[in-house]
Amino acid sequence: MLGFQPYETFQLLIETGGVDRTNTLLIAACDAYARRGKPTPPEMEQFEALAGRLFPIAGPQARAKGAAILGRAEMLSPALEQLVVDHIGEDLNTFLAGAAELSEPTMLEIIARYDVPGAATIAARDDLSNVVLAKLFQMNSRKVYRALASNLAIVPRGAYLSALARSAQMDHLVADSLAKRADFDAALLAPAFFDLSDIDRVKVIQAFAHRETPKAPISKTIEQLTVANQELTKALMKLFSENRRPEVTRLLSQITGLDEVRCGQIAHDVTGASLFVILRAFGCTAYDGLKVLIHATSHDAERSRALADFATLFGNVSPESMAYLMSAWRGEVNLLELNKPEYKPFVETSRRTPANTLAPAHNPVVDQAIEALARIGVRRAG
């Protein structure tokens, strides 16, 4: 069998050789099978019978080594796969990740025994059935959800989408992975906004472009203050130009109802992304908003590009949608409502189309404003 001694010879050696001989036979047999390539049905049946006898009576180290070798085979029957899982020991996750095929019963067994590292390894595979996926999503494990969030073979929709969005609120690594995906609605990451990178915060804002949103609970508060939004921008511009960020924190806390820690994060966010949300929610135009942002941000060589991006966002994102984003920060809305057809973006951007092309690339008025504001920024206080 398998290019060397016949099956009957193996049987005789097992019966007369003792444990040491069995260990040697097991490793040799597993190696021969793994090298065989694709075995014929009779060969697989014979090897199953042989392995079924060798594994139970071999020593622990030989069983683990034999299972690791066997796990590299091109084809395993369910019985052989089970032998590998039962005996491979600490190399189990390597097998689960590298196996060309893995049966559904094996995956379900790993999940059922709540083997978190094993389940997380399975969650990263691209051949998961709906039954396995459902069981994985039922696990209360950050490791498993991080693997699911990174797995591009899993389409985030329905219950899976809801579960991933909820997980992102509790785990910044899940949020980070989802933000990188072109097939995930970044608007659902609003509660994790402050855990995201600078680039991904802008992605969240861009996800609200050309989009209707449900009525935000904070809207009434904003409506009472918008009449004074000129005074608000002047006050913010003065405070930022004088680097009085603690006072910005107190002012934001008074007008937004957000807690002081969050307002402190906004006041010290030198990228300007979170401050943009506040300014636009209160109805600031691009010109007035940029006056504040140029004093609040620190972009140096990238300043003109960053301001141009924000100018575009002022044109594409409505005050109502940014008020909704603020309410999401306060935990007042159910973001999954955005999945309803009436709240889908008006313009679906393709994967090849940069999000900042939603508005004209060159707006003379905005260009002039940026140039003027840049000159002001050179003279601003440190």
mmCIF file of C-alpha atoms in Angstrom:
data_model
loop_
_atom_site.group_PDB
_atom_site.id
_atom_site.type_symbol
_atom_site.label_atom_id
_atom_site.label_comp_id
_atom_site.label_asym_id
_atom_site.label_seq_id
_atom_site.Cartn_x
_atom_site.Cartn_y
_atom_site.Cartn_z
ATOM 1 C CA MET A 1 0.000 0.000 0.000
ATOM 2 C CA LEU A 2 1.021 3.616 -0.641
ATOM 3 C CA GLY A 3 4.247 2.744 -2.419
ATOM 4 C CA PHE A 4 5.803 0.573 0.241
ATOM 5 C CA GLN A 5 4.975 -2.429 2.429
ATOM 6 C CA PRO A 6 1.510 -3.951 1.994
ATOM 7 C CA TYR A 7 -1.281 -3.408 4.488
ATOM 8 C CA GLU A 8 -0.952 -6.938 5.913
ATOM 9 C CA THR A 9 2.707 -6.276 6.780
ATOM 10 C CA PHE A 10 1.687 -3.157 8.737
ATOM 11 C CA GLN A 11 -0.860 -5.216 10.644
ATOM 12 C CA LEU A 12 1.794 -7.793 11.585
ATOM 13 C CA LEU A 13 4.237 -5.105 12.690
ATOM 14 C CA ILE A 14 1.594 -3.470 14.867
ATOM 15 C CA GLU A 15 0.784 -6.725 16.588
ATOM 16 C CA THR A 16 4.414 -7.731 17.301
ATOM 17 C CA GLY A 17 6.353 -4.475 17.571
ATOM 18 C CA GLY A 18 5.291 -2.646 20.738
ATOM 19 C CA VAL A 19 4.835 1.114 21.256
ATOM 20 C CA ASP A 20 8.168 2.230 19.794
ATOM 21 C CA ARG A 21 7.543 0.337 16.594
ATOM 22 C CA THR A 22 3.980 1.680 16.502
ATOM 23 C CA ASN A 23 5.227 5.263 16.825
ATOM 24 C CA THR A 24 7.593 4.766 13.899
ATOM 25 C CA LEU A 25 4.917 3.101 11.808
ATOM 26 C CA LEU A 26 2.381 5.828 12.504
ATOM 27 C CA ILE A 27 4.681 8.648 11.411
ATOM 28 C CA ALA A 28 5.882 6.684 8.364
ATOM 29 C CA ALA A 29 2.336 5.811 7.307
ATOM 30 C CA CYS A 30 1.065 9.383 7.731
ATOM 31 C CA ASP A 31 4.046 10.707 5.771
ATOM 32 C CA ALA A 32 3.447 8.207 2.968
ATOM 33 C CA TYR A 33 -0.244 9.130 2.791
ATOM 34 C CA ALA A 34 0.487 12.854 2.771
ATOM 35 C CA ARG A 35 2.956 12.383 -0.087
ATOM 36 C CA ARG A 36 0.562 10.187 -2.031
ATOM 37 C CA GLY A 37 -1.405 13.108 -3.445
ATOM 38 C CA LYS A 38 -4.958 12.108 -4.255
ATOM 39 C CA PRO A 39 -5.513 8.507 -3.066
ATOM 40 C CA THR A 40 -7.899 6.039 -4.661
ATOM 41 C CA PRO A 41 -10.997 5.030 -2.650
ATOM 42 C CA PRO A 42 -9.520 1.605 -1.736
ATOM 43 C CA GLU A 43 -6.285 3.252 -0.587
ATOM 44 C CA MET A 44 -8.183 5.720 1.574
ATOM 45 C CA GLU A 45 -10.245 2.912 3.128
ATOM 46 C CA GLN A 46 -7.124 0.887 3.927
ATOM 47 C CA PHE A 47 -5.349 3.884 5.410
ATOM 48 C CA GLU A 48 -8.405 4.753 7.531
ATOM 49 C CA ALA A 49 -8.350 1.257 9.016
ATOM 50 C CA LEU A 50 -4.593 1.421 9.584
ATOM 51 C CA ALA A 51 -4.656 4.914 11.138
ATOM 52 C CA GLY A 52 -7.618 3.913 13.283
ATOM 53 C CA ARG A 53 -5.472 1.192 14.846
ATOM 54 C CA LEU A 54 -2.177 3.113 15.053
ATOM 55 C CA PHE A 55 -3.338 6.375 16.625
ATOM 56 C CA PRO A 56 -4.900 4.922 19.823
ATOM 57 C CA ILE A 57 -1.841 2.848 20.757
ATOM 58 C CA ALA A 58 0.947 5.264 19.730
ATOM 59 C CA GLY A 59 2.562 7.617 22.235
ATOM 60 C CA PRO A 60 1.272 11.220 22.701
ATOM 61 C CA GLN A 61 4.161 12.876 20.851
ATOM 62 C CA ALA A 62 3.937 10.449 17.942
ATOM 63 C CA ARG A 63 0.178 10.981 17.709
ATOM 64 C CA ALA A 64 0.648 14.767 17.565
ATOM 65 C CA LYS A 65 3.449 14.521 14.992
ATOM 66 C CA GLY A 66 1.553 11.999 12.876
ATOM 67 C CA ALA A 67 -1.585 14.133 12.963
ATOM 68 C CA ALA A 68 0.388 17.232 11.935
ATOM 69 C CA ILE A 69 1.877 15.342 8.965
ATOM 70 C CA LEU A 70 -1.475 13.849 8.033
ATOM 71 C CA GLY A 71 -3.066 17.290 8.180
ATOM 72 C CA ARG A 72 -0.962 18.333 5.188
ATOM 73 C CA ALA A 73 -2.493 15.640 2.972
ATOM 74 C CA GLU A 74 -4.306 16.723 -0.188
ATOM 75 C CA MET A 75 -7.444 14.790 0.694
ATOM 76 C CA LEU A 76 -8.830 13.602 4.008
ATOM 77 C CA SER A 77 -11.974 11.588 4.604
ATOM 78 C CA PRO A 78 -14.208 12.704 7.499
ATOM 79 C CA ALA A 79 -12.743 9.892 9.635
ATOM 80 C CA LEU A 80 -9.150 10.946 8.914
ATOM 81 C CA GLU A 81 -9.982 14.610 9.486
ATOM 82 C CA GLN A 82 -11.405 13.650 12.866
ATOM 83 C CA LEU A 83 -8.206 11.782 13.757
ATOM 84 C CA VAL A 84 -6.183 14.897 12.929
ATOM 85 C CA VAL A 85 -8.415 17.146 15.059
ATOM 86 C CA ASP A 86 -8.385 14.710 17.979
ATOM 87 C CA HIS A 87 -4.612 14.186 18.079
ATOM 88 C CA ILE A 88 -2.844 17.219 16.568
ATOM 89 C CA GLY A 89 -2.728 19.110 19.861
ATOM 90 C CA GLU A 90 -1.285 22.621 19.791
ATOM 91 C CA ASP A 91 -0.983 22.582 15.996
ATOM 92 C CA LEU A 92 -4.767 22.444 15.618
ATOM 93 C CA ASN A 93 -5.131 26.078 14.530
ATOM 94 C CA THR A 94 -2.419 25.667 11.913
ATOM 95 C CA PHE A 95 -4.395 22.767 10.486
ATOM 96 C CA LEU A 96 -7.709 24.642 10.629
ATOM 97 C CA ALA A 97 -6.194 27.597 8.785
ATOM 98 C CA GLY A 98 -4.242 25.681 6.174
ATOM 99 C CA ALA A 99 -6.488 22.748 5.284
ATOM 100 C CA ALA A 100 -7.556 22.956 1.639
ATOM 101 C CA GLU A 101 -10.975 21.677 2.701
ATOM 102 C CA LEU A 102 -12.566 21.416 6.104
ATOM 103 C CA SER A 103 -15.829 19.587 6.675
ATOM 104 C CA GLU A 104 -18.816 21.302 8.230
ATOM 105 C CA PRO A 105 -19.061 18.739 11.087
ATOM 106 C CA THR A 106 -15.450 19.458 12.074
ATOM 107 C CA MET A 107 -16.046 23.212 12.090
ATOM 108 C CA LEU A 108 -19.219 22.811 14.123
ATOM 109 C CA GLU A 109 -17.460 20.546 16.614
ATOM 110 C CA ILE A 110 -14.739 23.147 17.247
ATOM 111 C CA ILE A 111 -17.358 25.854 17.713
ATOM 112 C CA ALA A 112 -19.555 23.655 19.931
ATOM 113 C CA ARG A 113 -16.762 23.060 22.423
ATOM 114 C CA TYR A 114 -16.215 26.840 22.587
ATOM 115 C CA ASP A 115 -12.638 26.662 21.435
ATOM 116 C CA VAL A 116 -12.239 30.420 20.882
ATOM 117 C CA PRO A 117 -8.837 30.376 19.110
ATOM 118 C CA GLY A 118 -10.042 27.514 16.898
ATOM 119 C CA ALA A 119 -13.348 29.217 16.148
ATOM 120 C CA ALA A 120 -11.531 32.478 15.313
ATOM 121 C CA THR A 121 -9.296 30.554 12.912
ATOM 122 C CA ILE A 122 -12.341 29.005 11.263
ATOM 123 C CA ALA A 123 -13.988 32.452 11.063
ATOM 124 C CA ALA A 124 -11.154 33.624 8.816
ATOM 125 C CA ARG A 125 -11.734 30.862 6.216
ATOM 126 C CA ASP A 126 -13.429 31.616 2.903
ATOM 127 C CA ASP A 127 -15.446 28.375 2.675
ATOM 128 C CA LEU A 128 -17.936 28.822 5.511
ATOM 129 C CA SER A 129 -21.481 27.494 5.164
ATOM 130 C CA ASN A 130 -24.474 29.441 6.449
ATOM 131 C CA VAL A 131 -24.850 26.949 9.297
ATOM 132 C CA VAL A 132 -21.257 27.507 10.427
ATOM 133 C CA LEU A 133 -21.574 31.283 10.026
ATOM 134 C CA ALA A 134 -24.707 31.352 12.150
ATOM 135 C CA LYS A 135 -22.934 29.452 14.932
ATOM 136 C CA LEU A 136 -19.893 31.741 14.756
ATOM 137 C CA PHE A 137 -22.028 34.874 15.019
ATOM 138 C CA GLN A 138 -23.667 33.410 18.118
ATOM 139 C CA MET A 139 -20.326 33.269 19.927
ATOM 140 C CA ASN A 140 -19.678 36.051 22.407
ATOM 141 C CA SER A 141 -16.011 36.450 21.537
ATOM 142 C CA ARG A 142 -14.011 39.455 20.401
ATOM 143 C CA LYS A 143 -11.444 37.229 18.695
ATOM 144 C CA VAL A 144 -14.134 35.547 16.618
ATOM 145 C CA TYR A 145 -15.792 38.845 15.655
ATOM 146 C CA ARG A 146 -12.446 40.367 14.701
ATOM 147 C CA ALA A 147 -11.889 37.454 12.315
ATOM 148 C CA LEU A 148 -15.405 37.740 10.908
ATOM 149 C CA ALA A 149 -15.010 41.499 10.378
ATOM 150 C CA SER A 150 -11.794 40.942 8.401
ATOM 151 C CA ASN A 151 -13.161 38.088 6.286
ATOM 152 C CA LEU A 152 -13.997 39.558 2.878
ATOM 153 C CA ALA A 153 -15.730 36.319 1.868
ATOM 154 C CA ILE A 154 -18.539 37.140 4.304
ATOM 155 C CA VAL A 155 -21.112 39.546 2.870
ATOM 156 C CA PRO A 156 -22.264 41.932 5.647
ATOM 157 C CA ARG A 157 -26.025 41.970 5.321
ATOM 158 C CA GLY A 158 -29.115 41.144 7.335
ATOM 159 C CA ALA A 159 -28.449 39.746 10.785
ATOM 160 C CA TYR A 160 -24.712 39.516 10.068
ATOM 161 C CA LEU A 161 -24.571 43.242 9.308
ATOM 162 C CA SER A 162 -26.401 44.080 12.539
ATOM 163 C CA ALA A 163 -24.116 41.849 14.597
ATOM 164 C CA LEU A 164 -20.953 43.343 13.100
ATOM 165 C CA ALA A 165 -22.215 46.903 13.608
ATOM 166 C CA ARG A 166 -22.990 46.202 17.271
ATOM 167 C CA SER A 167 -19.606 44.560 17.766
ATOM 168 C CA ALA A 168 -17.870 47.622 16.265
ATOM 169 C CA GLN A 169 -19.347 49.761 19.046
ATOM 170 C CA MET A 170 -17.578 47.619 21.656
ATOM 171 C CA ASP A 171 -14.317 46.709 19.905
ATOM 172 C CA HIS A 172 -12.189 49.271 18.078
ATOM 173 C CA LEU A 173 -10.343 46.542 16.150
ATOM 174 C CA VAL A 174 -13.627 45.325 14.668
ATOM 175 C CA ALA A 175 -14.510 48.920 13.787
ATOM 176 C CA ASP A 176 -11.092 49.419 12.199
ATOM 177 C CA SER A 177 -11.476 46.300 10.026
ATOM 178 C CA LEU A 178 -14.990 47.230 8.923
ATOM 179 C CA ALA A 179 -13.884 50.771 8.044
ATOM 180 C CA LYS A 180 -11.398 49.297 5.562
ATOM 181 C CA ARG A 181 -14.109 47.348 3.724
ATOM 182 C CA ALA A 182 -15.666 48.768 0.581
ATOM 183 C CA ASP A 183 -18.789 46.625 1.102
ATOM 184 C CA PHE A 184 -19.613 47.922 4.592
ATOM 185 C CA ASP A 185 -21.705 51.050 5.184
ATOM 186 C CA ALA A 186 -19.278 53.228 7.146
ATOM 187 C CA ALA A 187 -22.190 55.274 8.528
ATOM 188 C CA LEU A 188 -22.915 52.344 10.853
ATOM 189 C CA LEU A 189 -19.553 52.993 12.515
ATOM 190 C CA ALA A 190 -20.695 56.358 13.887
ATOM 191 C CA PRO A 191 -20.656 55.220 17.558
ATOM 192 C CA ALA A 192 -17.032 54.076 17.090
ATOM 193 C CA PHE A 193 -16.053 57.367 15.390
ATOM 194 C CA PHE A 194 -13.504 58.382 18.022
ATOM 195 C CA ASP A 195 -11.802 54.968 17.945
ATOM 196 C CA LEU A 196 -11.094 55.196 14.213
ATOM 197 C CA SER A 197 -8.061 56.541 12.377
ATOM 198 C CA ASP A 198 -8.114 60.048 10.887
ATOM 199 C CA ILE A 199 -8.808 58.700 7.398
ATOM 200 C CA ASP A 200 -11.579 56.400 8.567
ATOM 201 C CA ARG A 201 -13.329 59.201 10.486
ATOM 202 C CA VAL A 202 -13.642 61.067 7.208
ATOM 203 C CA LYS A 203 -15.012 57.878 5.607
ATOM 204 C CA VAL A 204 -17.785 57.819 8.204
ATOM 205 C CA ILE A 205 -18.692 61.432 7.400
ATOM 206 C CA GLN A 206 -18.570 60.718 3.650
ATOM 207 C CA ALA A 207 -20.986 57.826 4.174
ATOM 208 C CA PHE A 208 -23.632 60.425 5.066
ATOM 209 C CA ALA A 209 -23.169 62.333 1.786
ATOM 210 C CA HIS A 210 -26.323 62.792 -0.322
ATOM 211 C CA ARG A 211 -28.283 60.817 2.223
ATOM 212 C CA GLU A 212 -31.528 61.314 4.086
ATOM 213 C CA THR A 213 -31.480 60.369 7.756
ATOM 214 C CA PRO A 214 -34.187 59.896 10.389
ATOM 215 C CA LYS A 215 -34.993 62.898 12.534
ATOM 216 C CA ALA A 216 -32.228 63.335 15.097
ATOM 217 C CA PRO A 217 -33.237 63.810 18.755
ATOM 218 C CA ILE A 218 -30.675 66.611 19.069
ATOM 219 C CA SER A 219 -32.298 68.601 16.255
ATOM 220 C CA LYS A 220 -34.518 70.676 18.565
ATOM 221 C CA THR A 221 -31.519 71.835 20.575
ATOM 222 C CA ILE A 222 -29.680 72.766 17.402
ATOM 223 C CA GLU A 223 -32.671 74.652 16.002
ATOM 224 C CA GLN A 224 -32.709 76.858 19.096
ATOM 225 C CA LEU A 225 -29.042 77.768 18.577
ATOM 226 C CA THR A 226 -28.718 78.082 14.807
ATOM 227 C CA VAL A 227 -29.949 81.669 14.891
ATOM 228 C CA ALA A 228 -26.664 82.487 16.615
ATOM 229 C CA ASN A 229 -24.405 80.346 14.475
ATOM 230 C CA GLN A 230 -22.436 83.376 13.265
ATOM 231 C CA GLU A 231 -21.588 84.148 16.882
ATOM 232 C CA LEU A 232 -20.724 80.490 17.450
ATOM 233 C CA THR A 233 -18.210 80.398 14.609
ATOM 234 C CA LYS A 234 -16.663 83.692 15.727
ATOM 235 C CA ALA A 235 -16.324 82.421 19.293
ATOM 236 C CA LEU A 236 -14.787 79.125 18.176
ATOM 237 C CA MET A 237 -12.413 80.826 15.758
ATOM 238 C CA LYS A 238 -11.193 83.179 18.491
ATOM 239 C CA LEU A 239 -10.733 80.400 21.046
ATOM 240 C CA PHE A 240 -8.890 78.139 18.610
ATOM 241 C CA SER A 241 -6.683 80.966 17.310
ATOM 242 C CA GLU A 242 -5.621 81.639 20.899
ATOM 243 C CA ASN A 243 -5.247 77.903 21.577
ATOM 244 C CA ARG A 244 -7.784 78.013 24.403
ATOM 245 C CA ARG A 245 -8.966 74.453 23.884
ATOM 246 C CA PRO A 246 -10.232 73.861 27.467
ATOM 247 C CA GLU A 247 -12.667 76.744 26.889
ATOM 248 C CA VAL A 248 -13.665 75.184 23.535
ATOM 249 C CA THR A 249 -14.403 72.002 25.470
ATOM 250 C CA ARG A 250 -16.737 73.825 27.860
ATOM 251 C CA LEU A 251 -18.475 75.697 25.050
ATOM 252 C CA LEU A 252 -19.077 72.500 23.062
ATOM 253 C CA SER A 253 -20.374 70.748 26.161
ATOM 254 C CA GLN A 254 -22.903 73.548 26.715
ATOM 255 C CA ILE A 255 -24.265 73.589 23.167
ATOM 256 C CA THR A 256 -24.168 69.897 22.225
ATOM 257 C CA GLY A 257 -25.138 68.065 25.388
ATOM 258 C CA LEU A 258 -22.205 65.694 24.827
ATOM 259 C CA ASP A 259 -20.217 64.799 27.932
ATOM 260 C CA GLU A 260 -17.132 66.845 28.708
ATOM 261 C CA VAL A 261 -14.695 64.021 27.922
ATOM 262 C CA ARG A 262 -16.116 63.688 24.414
ATOM 263 C CA CYS A 263 -16.084 67.450 23.927
ATOM 264 C CA GLY A 264 -12.458 67.472 25.030
ATOM 265 C CA GLN A 265 -11.676 64.921 22.328
ATOM 266 C CA ILE A 266 -13.373 67.129 19.746
ATOM 267 C CA ALA A 267 -11.576 70.261 20.944
ATOM 268 C CA HIS A 268 -8.188 68.541 20.729
ATOM 269 C CA ASP A 269 -8.825 66.718 17.431
ATOM 270 C CA VAL A 270 -6.261 68.443 15.216
ATOM 271 C CA THR A 271 -7.584 66.632 12.108
ATOM 272 C CA GLY A 272 -10.804 68.660 12.287
ATOM 273 C CA ALA A 273 -13.071 65.675 11.443
ATOM 274 C CA SER A 274 -15.109 65.667 14.648
ATOM 275 C CA LEU A 275 -15.259 69.480 14.740
ATOM 276 C CA PHE A 276 -16.571 69.420 11.165
ATOM 277 C CA VAL A 277 -19.515 67.304 12.365
ATOM 278 C CA ILE A 278 -20.389 69.892 15.003
ATOM 279 C CA LEU A 279 -20.031 72.849 12.644
ATOM 280 C CA ARG A 280 -22.121 71.308 9.875
ATOM 281 C CA ALA A 281 -24.768 70.064 12.314
ATOM 282 C CA PHE A 282 -25.224 73.653 13.453
ATOM 283 C CA GLY A 283 -25.677 74.761 9.856
ATOM 284 C CA CYS A 284 -22.284 76.321 9.155
ATOM 285 C CA THR A 285 -21.469 76.938 5.498
ATOM 286 C CA ALA A 286 -18.159 76.003 3.917
ATOM 287 C CA TYR A 287 -16.773 79.526 4.233
ATOM 288 C CA ASP A 288 -17.703 80.018 7.899
ATOM 289 C CA GLY A 289 -16.787 76.473 8.809
ATOM 290 C CA LEU A 290 -13.378 76.675 7.160
ATOM 291 C CA LYS A 291 -12.627 79.823 9.146
ATOM 292 C CA VAL A 292 -12.879 77.724 12.296
ATOM 293 C CA LEU A 293 -11.174 74.618 10.915
ATOM 294 C CA ILE A 294 -8.072 76.448 9.713
ATOM 295 C CA HIS A 295 -7.438 77.610 13.271
ATOM 296 C CA ALA A 296 -8.370 74.291 14.868
ATOM 297 C CA THR A 297 -6.383 71.944 12.640
ATOM 298 C CA SER A 298 -2.714 71.209 12.148
ATOM 299 C CA HIS A 299 -2.052 69.996 8.627
ATOM 300 C CA ASP A 300 1.094 71.852 7.593
ATOM 301 C CA ALA A 301 1.938 70.792 4.024
ATOM 302 C CA GLU A 302 -1.347 68.909 3.704
ATOM 303 C CA ARG A 303 -3.444 71.868 4.861
ATOM 304 C CA SER A 304 -4.770 72.929 1.455
ATOM 305 C CA ARG A 305 -5.770 69.387 0.512
ATOM 306 C CA ALA A 306 -7.428 68.778 3.886
ATOM 307 C CA LEU A 307 -9.358 72.037 3.673
ATOM 308 C CA ALA A 308 -10.423 71.187 0.133
ATOM 309 C CA ASP A 309 -11.740 67.843 1.372
ATOM 310 C CA PHE A 310 -13.710 69.559 4.128
ATOM 311 C CA ALA A 311 -15.017 72.136 1.658
ATOM 312 C CA THR A 312 -16.324 69.278 -0.479
ATOM 313 C CA LEU A 313 -17.936 67.676 2.557
ATOM 314 C CA PHE A 314 -19.696 70.938 3.463
ATOM 315 C CA GLY A 315 -21.320 70.732 0.033
ATOM 316 C CA ASN A 316 -22.231 67.037 0.129
ATOM 317 C CA VAL A 317 -23.281 66.488 3.727
ATOM 318 C CA SER A 318 -26.467 68.044 5.093
ATOM 319 C CA PRO A 319 -26.770 69.641 8.546
ATOM 320 C CA GLU A 320 -29.552 67.141 9.323
ATOM 321 C CA SER A 321 -27.296 64.148 8.672
ATOM 322 C CA MET A 322 -24.535 65.533 10.878
ATOM 323 C CA ALA A 323 -27.076 66.183 13.624
ATOM 324 C CA TYR A 324 -27.995 62.516 13.285
ATOM 325 C CA LEU A 325 -24.309 61.578 13.580
ATOM 326 C CA MET A 326 -24.067 63.656 16.758
ATOM 327 C CA SER A 327 -27.111 61.868 18.147
ATOM 328 C CA ALA A 328 -25.374 58.572 17.365
ATOM 329 C CA TRP A 329 -22.452 59.742 19.508
ATOM 330 C CA ARG A 330 -24.951 60.324 22.307
ATOM 331 C CA GLY A 331 -26.447 56.855 21.818
ATOM 332 C CA GLU A 332 -29.890 58.265 21.005
ATOM 333 C CA VAL A 333 -30.558 56.574 17.655
ATOM 334 C CA ASN A 334 -30.764 53.107 16.167
ATOM 335 C CA LEU A 335 -28.244 53.289 13.330
ATOM 336 C CA LEU A 336 -29.608 50.149 11.694
ATOM 337 C CA GLU A 337 -32.523 52.290 10.490
ATOM 338 C CA LEU A 338 -30.081 53.565 7.865
ATOM 339 C CA ASN A 339 -30.517 50.211 6.107
ATOM 340 C CA LYS A 340 -34.073 51.162 5.133
ATOM 341 C CA PRO A 341 -34.436 52.040 1.444
ATOM 342 C CA GLU A 342 -35.464 55.631 2.166
ATOM 343 C CA TYR A 343 -32.178 56.268 3.978
ATOM 344 C CA LYS A 344 -29.792 54.771 1.435
ATOM 345 C CA PRO A 345 -27.350 57.236 -0.193
ATOM 346 C CA PHE A 346 -28.713 58.969 -3.295
ATOM 347 C CA VAL A 347 -25.425 58.371 -5.092
ATOM 348 C CA GLU A 348 -23.825 54.945 -4.795
ATOM 349 C CA THR A 349 -20.073 55.401 -5.232
ATOM 350 C CA SER A 350 -18.275 52.612 -7.013
ATOM 351 C CA ARG A 351 -15.174 50.977 -5.564
ATOM 352 C CA ARG A 352 -13.099 52.687 -8.228
ATOM 353 C CA THR A 353 -14.495 56.152 -7.594
ATOM 354 C CA PRO A 354 -12.884 58.171 -4.786
ATOM 355 C CA ALA A 355 -15.459 59.471 -2.338
ATOM 356 C CA ASN A 356 -14.268 63.058 -2.710
ATOM 357 C CA THR A 357 -15.401 63.145 -6.355
ATOM 358 C CA LEU A 358 -19.005 63.468 -5.239
ATOM 359 C CA ALA A 359 -18.663 67.216 -5.720
ATOM 360 C CA PRO A 360 -16.901 69.205 -8.461
ATOM 361 C CA ALA A 361 -13.148 69.061 -7.991
ATOM 362 C CA HIS A 362 -12.615 72.781 -8.647
ATOM 363 C CA ASN A 363 -14.960 75.328 -7.137
ATOM 364 C CA PRO A 364 -13.528 78.852 -7.655
ATOM 365 C CA VAL A 365 -15.319 80.261 -4.623
ATOM 366 C CA VAL A 366 -13.990 77.512 -2.383
ATOM 367 C CA ASP A 367 -10.487 77.832 -3.875
ATOM 368 C CA GLN A 368 -10.461 81.566 -3.115
ATOM 369 C CA ALA A 369 -11.730 80.957 0.401
ATOM 370 C CA ILE A 370 -9.024 78.375 1.057
ATOM 371 C CA GLU A 371 -6.301 80.705 -0.210
ATOM 372 C CA ALA A 372 -7.556 83.566 1.955
ATOM 373 C CA LEU A 373 -7.931 81.333 4.995
ATOM 374 C CA ALA A 374 -4.477 79.860 4.476
ATOM 375 C CA ARG A 375 -3.047 83.366 4.661
ATOM 376 C CA ILE A 376 -4.966 83.979 7.859
ATOM 377 C CA GLY A 377 -3.692 80.676 9.228
ATOM 378 C CA VAL A 378 -0.075 81.707 8.792
ATOM 379 C CA ARG A 379 -0.662 84.545 11.235
ATOM 380 C CA ARG A 380 -2.664 82.570 13.767
ATOM 381 C CA ALA A 381 -1.430 82.237 17.350
ATOM 382 C CA GLY A 382 0.424 79.057 18.293
#
